[in-house]
XYZ file of C-alpha atoms in Angstrom:
584
model
C -14.015 -23.965 -24.867
C -13.295 -20.520 -26.310
C -10.435 -18.134 -25.539
C -12.343 -16.006 -23.028
C -13.260 -19.108 -21.049
C -9.701 -20.411 -21.261
C -8.216 -17.189 -19.866
C -10.512 -17.309 -16.844
C -9.848 -20.995 -16.241
C -6.083 -20.624 -16.575
C -5.897 -17.711 -14.136
C -7.981 -19.611 -11.598
C -5.661 -22.593 -11.961
C -2.621 -20.356 -11.486
C -3.889 -19.310 -8.076
C -5.810 -16.076 -8.629
C -8.196 -15.711 -5.697
C -10.068 -12.495 -6.406
C -11.041 -10.298 -9.329
C -12.554 -6.831 -9.227
C -14.292 -4.954 -11.984
C -17.303 -3.638 -13.821
C -18.707 -6.032 -16.403
C -19.688 -5.079 -19.939
C -20.111 -7.054 -23.121
C -16.373 -7.389 -23.759
C -15.432 -8.906 -20.395
C -18.674 -10.748 -19.614
C -17.482 -14.221 -20.596
C -13.975 -14.033 -19.134
C -15.374 -12.758 -15.822
C -17.932 -15.561 -15.658
C -15.172 -18.058 -16.406
C -13.167 -16.751 -13.466
C -16.202 -17.173 -11.203
C -17.001 -20.633 -12.573
C -13.551 -21.828 -11.571
C -13.626 -20.479 -8.035
C -12.289 -16.925 -8.256
C -14.186 -14.459 -6.100
C -15.543 -11.607 -8.192
C -16.220 -8.228 -6.565
C -18.361 -5.881 -8.611
C -17.500 -2.231 -8.095
C -19.619 0.755 -9.094
C -16.848 2.391 -11.137
C -13.777 0.972 -12.843
C -11.561 3.479 -11.029
C -12.728 2.026 -7.729
C -12.348 -1.529 -9.024
C -8.732 -0.885 -10.033
C -7.847 0.468 -6.614
C -9.662 -2.364 -4.847
C -7.599 -4.852 -6.834
C -4.405 -2.934 -6.057
C -5.157 -2.934 -2.323
C -6.150 -6.599 -2.377
C -2.826 -7.530 -3.957
C -0.911 -5.492 -1.382
C -2.728 -6.985 1.588
C -3.043 -10.584 0.376
C 0.411 -11.093 -1.119
C -1.094 -12.508 -4.315
C -1.664 -11.305 -7.856
C -5.076 -9.668 -8.165
C -7.138 -9.341 -11.338
C -8.976 -6.302 -12.645
C -11.546 -6.998 -15.360
C -12.971 -4.123 -17.421
C -14.933 -3.364 -20.580
C -13.088 -2.403 -23.740
C -12.284 1.270 -24.305
C -14.064 3.352 -21.624
C -13.766 0.568 -19.073
C -10.000 0.802 -19.330
C -9.881 4.598 -19.454
C -12.162 4.820 -16.411
C -9.744 2.554 -14.545
C -6.646 4.446 -15.578
C -5.957 6.407 -12.373
C -6.087 3.232 -10.290
C -3.941 1.377 -12.821
C -1.409 4.223 -12.719
C -1.231 4.053 -8.928
C -0.676 0.289 -9.086
C 2.012 0.603 -11.746
C 3.888 3.300 -9.837
C 3.690 1.176 -6.688
C 4.984 -1.969 -8.418
C 1.816 -3.819 -7.483
C 1.415 -7.280 -9.077
C -1.881 -6.650 -10.840
C -3.249 -8.265 -13.999
C -5.720 -6.132 -15.956
C -7.965 -8.066 -18.347
C -8.707 -5.519 -21.068
C -10.942 -6.543 -23.971
C -9.823 -4.884 -27.175
C -11.736 -3.981 -30.301
C -10.077 -4.739 -33.612
C -12.236 -2.699 -35.946
C -10.657 0.696 -36.696
C -14.129 2.259 -36.993
C -15.425 1.069 -33.605
C -16.385 3.825 -31.185
C -14.500 1.814 -28.538
C -11.259 1.912 -30.496
C -8.229 3.328 -28.684
C -4.556 2.379 -28.627
C -4.698 0.346 -25.408
C -1.044 -0.634 -25.590
C 0.098 2.985 -25.808
C -2.288 3.893 -23.010
C -0.957 1.192 -20.691
C 2.665 1.949 -21.409
C 2.091 5.677 -20.921
C 1.229 5.093 -17.249
C 4.025 2.619 -16.587
C 2.155 -0.657 -16.992
C 3.512 -3.571 -18.991
C 1.362 -4.651 -21.943
C 0.676 -8.158 -23.286
C -1.865 -9.687 -25.613
C -3.578 -13.016 -26.191
C -2.677 -13.662 -29.807
C -4.752 -16.674 -30.728
C -6.626 -19.708 -29.498
C -3.499 -21.795 -30.036
C -1.344 -19.556 -27.822
C -3.893 -18.527 -25.170
C -2.406 -20.659 -22.386
C 1.162 -19.513 -23.031
C 0.058 -15.886 -23.359
C -1.981 -15.972 -20.150
C 0.658 -17.761 -18.088
C 3.400 -15.406 -19.236
C 1.303 -12.327 -18.423
C 0.566 -13.750 -14.974
C 4.243 -14.499 -14.340
C 5.237 -11.037 -15.554
C 2.966 -9.581 -12.885
C 4.086 -12.022 -10.199
C 7.816 -12.276 -10.802
C 8.306 -8.778 -12.118
C 6.132 -7.216 -9.409
C 4.445 -5.084 -11.989
C 1.047 -4.143 -13.313
C 0.291 -5.937 -16.589
C -2.492 -5.047 -19.014
C -3.470 -8.203 -20.911
C -5.302 -7.194 -24.075
C -8.022 -9.639 -25.133
C -9.049 -8.904 -28.741
C -12.781 -9.472 -29.122
C -12.464 -11.618 -32.226
C -9.798 -13.775 -30.574
C -11.918 -14.201 -27.426
C -14.565 -15.986 -29.472
C -12.163 -18.483 -31.088
C -12.523 -22.143 -30.159
C -9.395 -23.726 -28.704
C -7.643 -26.454 -30.655
C -7.388 -29.769 -28.855
C -3.824 -29.247 -27.676
C -4.601 -25.875 -26.063
C -7.802 -27.217 -24.500
C -5.838 -30.122 -23.029
C -3.330 -27.648 -21.548
C -6.156 -25.771 -19.825
C -7.554 -29.006 -18.449
C -4.096 -29.978 -17.166
C -3.836 -26.675 -15.388
C -7.235 -27.130 -13.785
C -6.553 -30.725 -12.828
C -3.134 -29.903 -11.416
C -1.649 -32.968 -13.119
C 1.831 -31.482 -13.493
C 1.435 -30.014 -16.978
C 4.227 -27.817 -18.264
C 2.481 -24.515 -17.568
C 1.426 -25.598 -14.103
C 5.011 -26.648 -13.485
C 6.343 -23.235 -14.461
C 3.727 -21.375 -12.461
C 4.169 -23.395 -9.292
C 7.883 -24.140 -9.121
C 9.491 -20.929 -10.355
C 7.937 -18.551 -7.831
C 8.589 -20.995 -5.001
C 12.220 -21.417 -6.001
C 12.796 -17.696 -6.488
C 10.810 -16.566 -3.472
C 8.944 -13.909 -5.426
C 5.430 -14.337 -4.131
C 6.070 -11.456 -1.682
C 4.184 -13.213 1.146
C 2.925 -10.630 3.631
C 3.257 -12.885 6.649
C 6.139 -15.038 5.413
C 8.497 -13.702 8.059
C 6.692 -15.882 10.580
C 7.765 -18.979 8.675
C 11.319 -19.998 9.483
C 11.472 -22.163 6.378
C 10.338 -19.394 4.024
C 13.148 -18.362 1.704
C 13.675 -15.807 -1.013
C 16.367 -15.559 -3.664
C 19.564 -16.815 -2.004
C 22.083 -14.020 -1.497
C 25.277 -15.144 -3.207
C 28.639 -13.949 -1.811
C 29.702 -10.718 -3.472
C 31.918 -7.705 -2.997
C 28.792 -5.645 -2.302
C 27.713 -7.918 0.551
C 31.208 -7.873 2.038
C 31.360 -4.107 1.837
C 27.880 -3.837 3.320
C 28.861 -6.004 6.280
C 31.950 -3.846 6.829
C 29.871 -0.666 6.792
C 27.467 -2.141 9.350
C 30.328 -3.227 11.596
C 31.844 0.256 11.466
C 28.604 2.165 12.068
C 28.055 3.754 15.463
C 24.537 5.070 14.875
C 22.822 2.907 12.203
C 19.164 3.262 11.224
C 17.229 0.726 9.138
C 14.394 2.148 7.012
C 12.076 -0.597 5.761
C 9.855 -0.116 2.723
C 7.149 -2.232 1.187
C 9.811 -4.540 -0.244
C 10.741 -5.556 3.305
C 7.379 -7.091 4.167
C 7.817 -10.578 5.517
C 11.389 -9.861 6.654
C 10.789 -8.393 10.101
C 12.442 -11.282 11.916
C 15.624 -11.083 9.858
C 15.860 -7.299 10.063
C 15.330 -7.296 13.799
C 17.996 -9.968 14.239
C 20.466 -7.976 12.165
C 19.488 -4.759 13.911
C 20.198 -6.436 17.226
C 23.647 -7.421 16.012
C 24.639 -3.912 14.948
C 22.574 -1.773 17.317
C 20.260 -0.234 14.713
C 17.097 1.758 15.223
C 14.111 0.978 13.001
C 11.936 3.213 10.840
C 9.721 2.682 7.810
C 8.508 4.470 4.731
C 4.845 5.425 4.922
C 3.660 2.379 2.948
C 5.353 0.029 5.417
C 4.037 1.681 8.585
C 3.718 -0.841 11.418
C 6.547 -3.121 10.246
C 8.340 -2.867 13.618
C 5.325 -2.152 15.813
C 6.027 -3.233 19.381
C 9.816 -3.045 19.123
C 11.396 -0.756 21.753
C 13.615 0.608 18.962
C 10.792 1.500 16.564
C 10.761 5.130 15.365
C 7.655 4.545 13.203
C 7.479 6.450 9.898
C 10.423 8.327 8.404
C 9.844 11.473 6.355
C 7.077 14.033 6.457
C 5.094 12.003 9.001
C 8.096 11.454 11.310
C 7.838 12.519 14.935
C 10.307 15.177 16.093
C 12.270 12.438 17.888
C 12.380 10.204 14.812
C 13.558 13.099 12.660
C 16.288 13.939 15.162
C 17.592 10.374 15.444
C 17.456 9.608 11.726
C 19.220 12.882 10.974
C 21.887 11.936 13.517
C 22.583 8.500 12.018
C 25.986 7.777 10.502
C 24.554 4.922 8.375
C 21.052 4.668 6.923
C 20.019 1.431 5.210
C 16.941 1.327 3.014
C 15.495 -2.172 2.862
C 13.098 -2.427 -0.076
C 12.697 1.315 0.295
C 13.014 3.805 -2.558
C 14.212 6.804 -0.505
C 11.703 9.119 -2.178
C 11.488 12.778 -1.249
C 8.636 11.925 1.122
C 10.694 9.373 3.070
C 13.708 11.687 3.364
C 11.977 15.099 3.625
C 13.548 16.140 0.352
C 16.875 14.829 1.623
C 16.854 16.855 4.841
C 16.501 13.779 7.066
C 19.810 12.301 5.918
C 22.873 14.175 7.095
C 25.578 15.245 4.623
C 28.107 12.853 6.165
C 25.693 9.938 6.531
C 26.498 6.889 4.446
C 23.513 5.407 2.618
C 22.930 1.804 1.540
C 19.946 0.663 -0.500
C 18.855 -2.979 -0.789
C 16.300 -3.798 -3.460
C 15.303 -6.731 -5.619
C 15.166 -4.429 -8.634
C 18.530 -3.046 -9.748
C 16.750 -0.257 -11.610
C 15.416 1.080 -8.294
C 18.855 1.688 -6.796
C 19.874 5.318 -6.488
C 16.885 6.649 -8.410
C 15.716 9.215 -5.868
C 18.997 10.087 -4.162
C 22.689 9.311 -4.312
C 23.710 6.206 -2.399
C 27.072 4.930 -1.223
C 26.232 1.300 -1.899
C 23.500 -0.531 -3.751
C 22.812 -4.203 -3.093
C 20.554 -6.166 -5.425
C 18.735 -8.902 -3.575
C 15.773 -10.156 -1.612
C 15.565 -8.245 1.673
C 15.180 -11.305 3.870
C 18.030 -13.241 2.301
C 20.325 -10.218 2.176
C 19.790 -9.603 5.881
C 20.549 -13.251 6.634
C 23.672 -13.225 4.474
C 25.066 -10.027 5.992
C 24.407 -11.303 9.504
C 26.391 -14.428 8.654
C 29.276 -12.340 7.321
C 29.427 -10.379 10.559
C 30.209 -13.638 12.307
C 29.770 -14.736 15.870
C 30.791 -12.558 18.763
C 30.315 -9.223 17.025
C 28.796 -6.388 19.041
C 25.114 -7.013 19.403
C 25.364 -10.794 19.491
C 22.694 -12.600 21.440
C 22.652 -11.513 25.049
C 24.137 -8.069 24.428
C 21.153 -5.744 24.085
C 20.692 -2.025 24.537
C 24.399 -1.161 24.921
C 25.766 -0.891 21.396
C 25.237 1.070 18.225
C 22.357 3.496 18.609
C 20.841 1.476 21.424
C 21.862 3.359 24.528
C 19.484 3.201 27.523
C 18.740 6.900 27.246
C 17.647 6.416 23.617
C 15.288 3.620 24.671
C 13.818 5.870 27.355
C 13.267 8.701 24.880
C 11.566 6.404 22.365
C 9.254 5.095 25.098
C 8.479 8.653 26.211
C 8.417 10.585 22.898
C 8.131 7.966 20.179
C 4.476 8.463 19.193
C 2.791 11.552 17.849
C 0.254 11.455 20.660
C 3.192 11.891 23.069
C 3.944 15.285 21.504
C 2.058 18.064 23.365
C -0.339 20.160 21.293
C -2.937 22.857 21.805
C -6.408 21.444 21.213
C -8.019 23.815 18.700
C -11.521 22.324 18.895
C -14.031 25.183 18.857
C -17.168 26.481 17.197
C -18.697 23.071 16.593
C -15.547 21.658 14.994
C -13.133 19.114 16.415
C -9.351 19.259 16.200
C -8.364 16.396 13.854
C -5.622 15.358 16.281
C -8.121 15.018 19.123
C -10.479 13.140 16.812
C -7.835 10.685 15.662
C -6.400 10.026 19.109
C -9.935 9.298 20.323
C -10.494 6.874 17.442
C -7.140 5.212 18.099
C -8.242 4.551 21.667
C -11.646 3.194 20.643
C -10.946 1.041 17.601
C -9.736 -2.543 18.115
C -6.022 -3.097 17.586
C -6.648 -5.777 14.953
C -7.333 -3.193 12.285
C -6.495 -2.245 8.716
C -6.088 1.445 7.934
C -6.474 2.898 4.434
C -5.792 6.602 3.937
C -6.849 8.820 1.046
C -4.793 11.776 -0.148
C -5.368 15.381 0.906
C -4.748 17.994 3.567
C -6.070 15.695 6.301
C -3.979 12.629 5.444
C -1.258 13.036 8.040
C -3.621 12.780 10.984
C -4.677 9.144 10.464
C -1.211 8.282 9.164
C 0.481 9.599 12.291
C -2.069 9.125 15.077
C -3.691 5.784 14.155
C -1.505 2.832 15.098
C -1.499 -0.451 13.204
C -0.487 -3.846 14.602
C 2.058 -4.832 11.952
C 3.457 -4.097 8.518
C 0.521 -5.683 6.701
C -2.134 -3.426 8.190
C -1.550 -0.025 6.555
C -2.666 0.382 2.948
C -1.378 3.626 1.472
C -2.216 4.053 -2.214
C -0.307 7.304 -2.557
C 2.359 6.799 -5.224
C 0.291 8.862 -7.673
C -1.140 11.195 -4.994
C -4.659 11.061 -6.386
C -7.512 11.884 -4.064
C -10.573 9.675 -4.188
C -8.850 6.279 -3.892
C -9.161 5.787 -0.137
C -12.579 4.147 0.110
C -11.827 1.672 -2.679
C -8.464 0.971 -1.049
C -10.199 0.046 2.186
C -12.644 -2.233 0.351
C -9.865 -4.167 -1.375
C -7.941 -4.455 1.884
C -11.045 -5.634 3.741
C -11.742 -8.338 1.156
C -8.154 -9.555 1.512
C -8.140 -9.487 5.318
C -11.663 -10.137 6.650
C -10.153 -10.993 10.032
C -9.466 -7.303 10.710
C -11.632 -4.217 11.004
C -11.056 -2.010 7.960
C -10.860 1.720 8.639
C -11.044 4.155 5.718
C -9.768 7.669 6.435
C -10.988 10.161 3.839
C -11.255 13.879 3.281
C -14.618 15.277 2.239
C -13.378 15.832 -1.324
C -12.116 12.273 -1.740
C -15.168 10.815 -0.014
C -17.545 12.498 -2.431
C -15.387 11.521 -5.425
C -15.680 7.840 -4.522
C -19.133 8.003 -2.951
C -20.665 5.352 -5.239
C -18.528 2.676 -3.595
C -20.417 3.153 -0.314
C -23.001 0.910 -1.942
C -20.286 -1.685 -2.554
C -19.380 -1.682 1.129
C -23.010 -2.300 2.100
C -23.596 -4.911 -0.605
C -20.512 -6.878 0.459
C -21.547 -6.722 4.106
C -18.200 -5.278 5.194
C -18.245 -4.142 8.841
C -16.110 -1.147 7.931
C -15.564 2.202 9.616
C -15.327 5.146 7.208
C -14.029 8.349 8.770
C -14.530 11.564 6.792
C -12.409 14.533 7.858
C -14.700 17.298 6.588
C -13.240 20.810 6.267
C -15.710 21.734 3.493
C -13.109 22.202 0.805
C -9.960 21.011 -0.849
C -7.868 21.906 2.182
C -4.481 21.542 0.556
C -5.327 24.192 -2.025
C -7.104 26.404 0.532
C -4.012 26.589 2.715
C -1.557 26.765 -0.152
C -3.210 29.632 -2.041
C -5.250 31.348 0.671
C -2.357 33.073 2.474
C -1.382 34.739 -0.818
C -4.785 36.365 -1.190
C -6.059 34.272 -4.084
C -9.832 33.713 -4.344
C -10.876 30.356 -2.925
C -14.379 29.918 -4.300
C -13.248 27.126 -6.612
C -11.915 25.010 -3.742
C -14.465 25.631 -0.966
C -17.987 24.237 -0.752
C -21.162 24.648 1.300
C -21.794 22.083 4.042
C -22.821 18.631 2.847
C -24.709 16.104 4.942
C -22.246 13.282 4.386
C -23.742 11.318 7.273
C -27.160 11.546 5.612
C -25.690 10.442 2.280
C -24.159 7.418 3.976
C -27.448 6.490 5.621
C -29.047 6.584 2.196
C -26.626 3.875 1.083
C -27.414 1.741 4.150
C -24.697 2.832 6.580
C -25.052 3.729 10.196
C -23.606 7.194 10.696
C -22.599 9.589 13.427
C -21.606 13.232 13.177
C -18.691 14.260 15.371
C -18.180 17.913 16.313
C -16.578 17.381 19.712
C -14.786 14.582 21.526
C -17.922 13.516 23.389
C -19.630 12.676 20.081
C -17.266 9.726 19.668
C -19.608 7.861 22.034
C -21.553 6.957 18.893
C -18.509 5.094 17.592
C -18.161 3.271 20.896
C -21.803 2.155 20.680
C -21.345 0.813 17.167
C -18.244 -1.115 18.199
C -20.219 -2.929 20.892
C -22.107 -4.711 18.103
C -23.699 -6.238 16.215
C -21.886 -4.256 13.476
C -24.397 -5.544 10.950
C -24.088 -2.315 8.992
C -20.932 -0.344 8.275
C -20.347 2.933 10.111
C -19.533 6.349 8.671
C -18.065 8.940 11.021
C -18.735 12.429 9.633
C -16.172 14.531 11.480
C -16.542 18.297 11.229
C -12.875 19.172 11.686
C -11.248 22.523 12.292
C -10.210 24.177 9.072
C -8.462 27.422 9.999
C -4.904 26.096 10.084
C -2.979 24.040 7.524
C -1.443 20.697 8.313
C 2.260 21.085 8.942
C 3.380 18.745 6.166
C 1.712 20.803 3.417
C 4.599 23.137 2.691
C 6.890 20.175 2.155
C 4.318 18.450 -0.038
C 3.916 21.409 -2.352
C 7.667 21.691 -2.784
C 7.473 18.292 -4.491
C 4.865 19.341 -7.075
């Protein structure tokens, strides 16, 4: 057994389920070793797409995903997706072959490259240390919730393992309780750091126990004193819905989420949906009126707070996060609590004691939960409840009308992945998702072109749900090669392209000032025809009635994926653009 084979075998034994990539000479053997030991390998058409697929898979599956690339250009091609994963604290392990000859045309400083985009870097040093090196890189991704680039020097990959290292690999594969298997299996279970997406449904599931502390006591006091509390859940709160709802019931809190956690409280009568630029007028009003805002695994970025405008000057702010370095980074806070969201919520609820306002049986009459608030949320709580003038005309459909129609047609058991661009608010605000593990938003780096690959990774992780990719025409054409991947994998996906024939964000940002727009506008493209060439079914939508083609596809057999080429109105900017450009 050589080092490349040992790395693949060890990762399979550690529980890796899926790897994504483009194979070249440098990662050929390690990829085949992954497959040999039961890891599903998904071949993408470009490393940038592969990286984003792996990122989305990790987010939706709750497991560490693997990206495998060729040395040099394979890694540089993947860099945008790796950057997005690193900024999002996605547990992703990048297997990066590395040349050692200084004269090789593939030679780059891969460590400097990885660290420059926020990824952690590790290296397999020798055949004798391959198991230790691989396990530690895996645990760094898992426990640290980070993206790790594991350099695999080409000369080291070819080394034959000494007997002791080969025995360690066999122990891992056999599951006979070897030391590395012991570390990999017991530590995450004891620390609760496998970020299980659906773990909140398991009453026995536990995270890091929340030890008594002055911060917890102060937090409980602040909750008890609050008259209008709002909980904002981020991605770090996945799996903790039950605990947050129980605590919210005790203190009378309303619920909101950051964009990446959309759907976390879907179905709750106190759900305000997304906070920030995508917030409904009612959500913005009620969040702004809160006297206490608690961020649970939420970073309070400028997007979640509308550059701070959503949090009143007198509002007290608490942030709960597993990572102490994340506390207070994006805004000043009154209290930071380091801890697992689920366990912190349980511990604070216990400190509040029995008989506090909001105890079982006392609903809708305390905190922010007045009957009139419940009535307003039921009446005004969704974007589709907000009246608007339908601007469909001239063979183009209003994107709001389009998205509401799709929301009505598509099954509720769906996954939604949204690319970046002028259009992005429409699917983010008008498409509902059934829970907090159904919205995949690879937007930490704000790169366009990631949406289709995001949907593919999410669909591989959750084949039980219909994946819906929402793209602009610019992002769709950037990632167009991955349409072949959708067809090849047999994914019954719906790809919706909001086509305004240009880079709409730039059109509406620079156009009103009289700047020439020839560099950001394009002639019409037959995106539906392009999709058919890849093997999709496709419909072109210019008016609401054209959505009948979507309804027909949904009736079955869905043996080919569907692309919806929506010719959307382009004469007005989306209302979140001004805020977005203030953050550039």
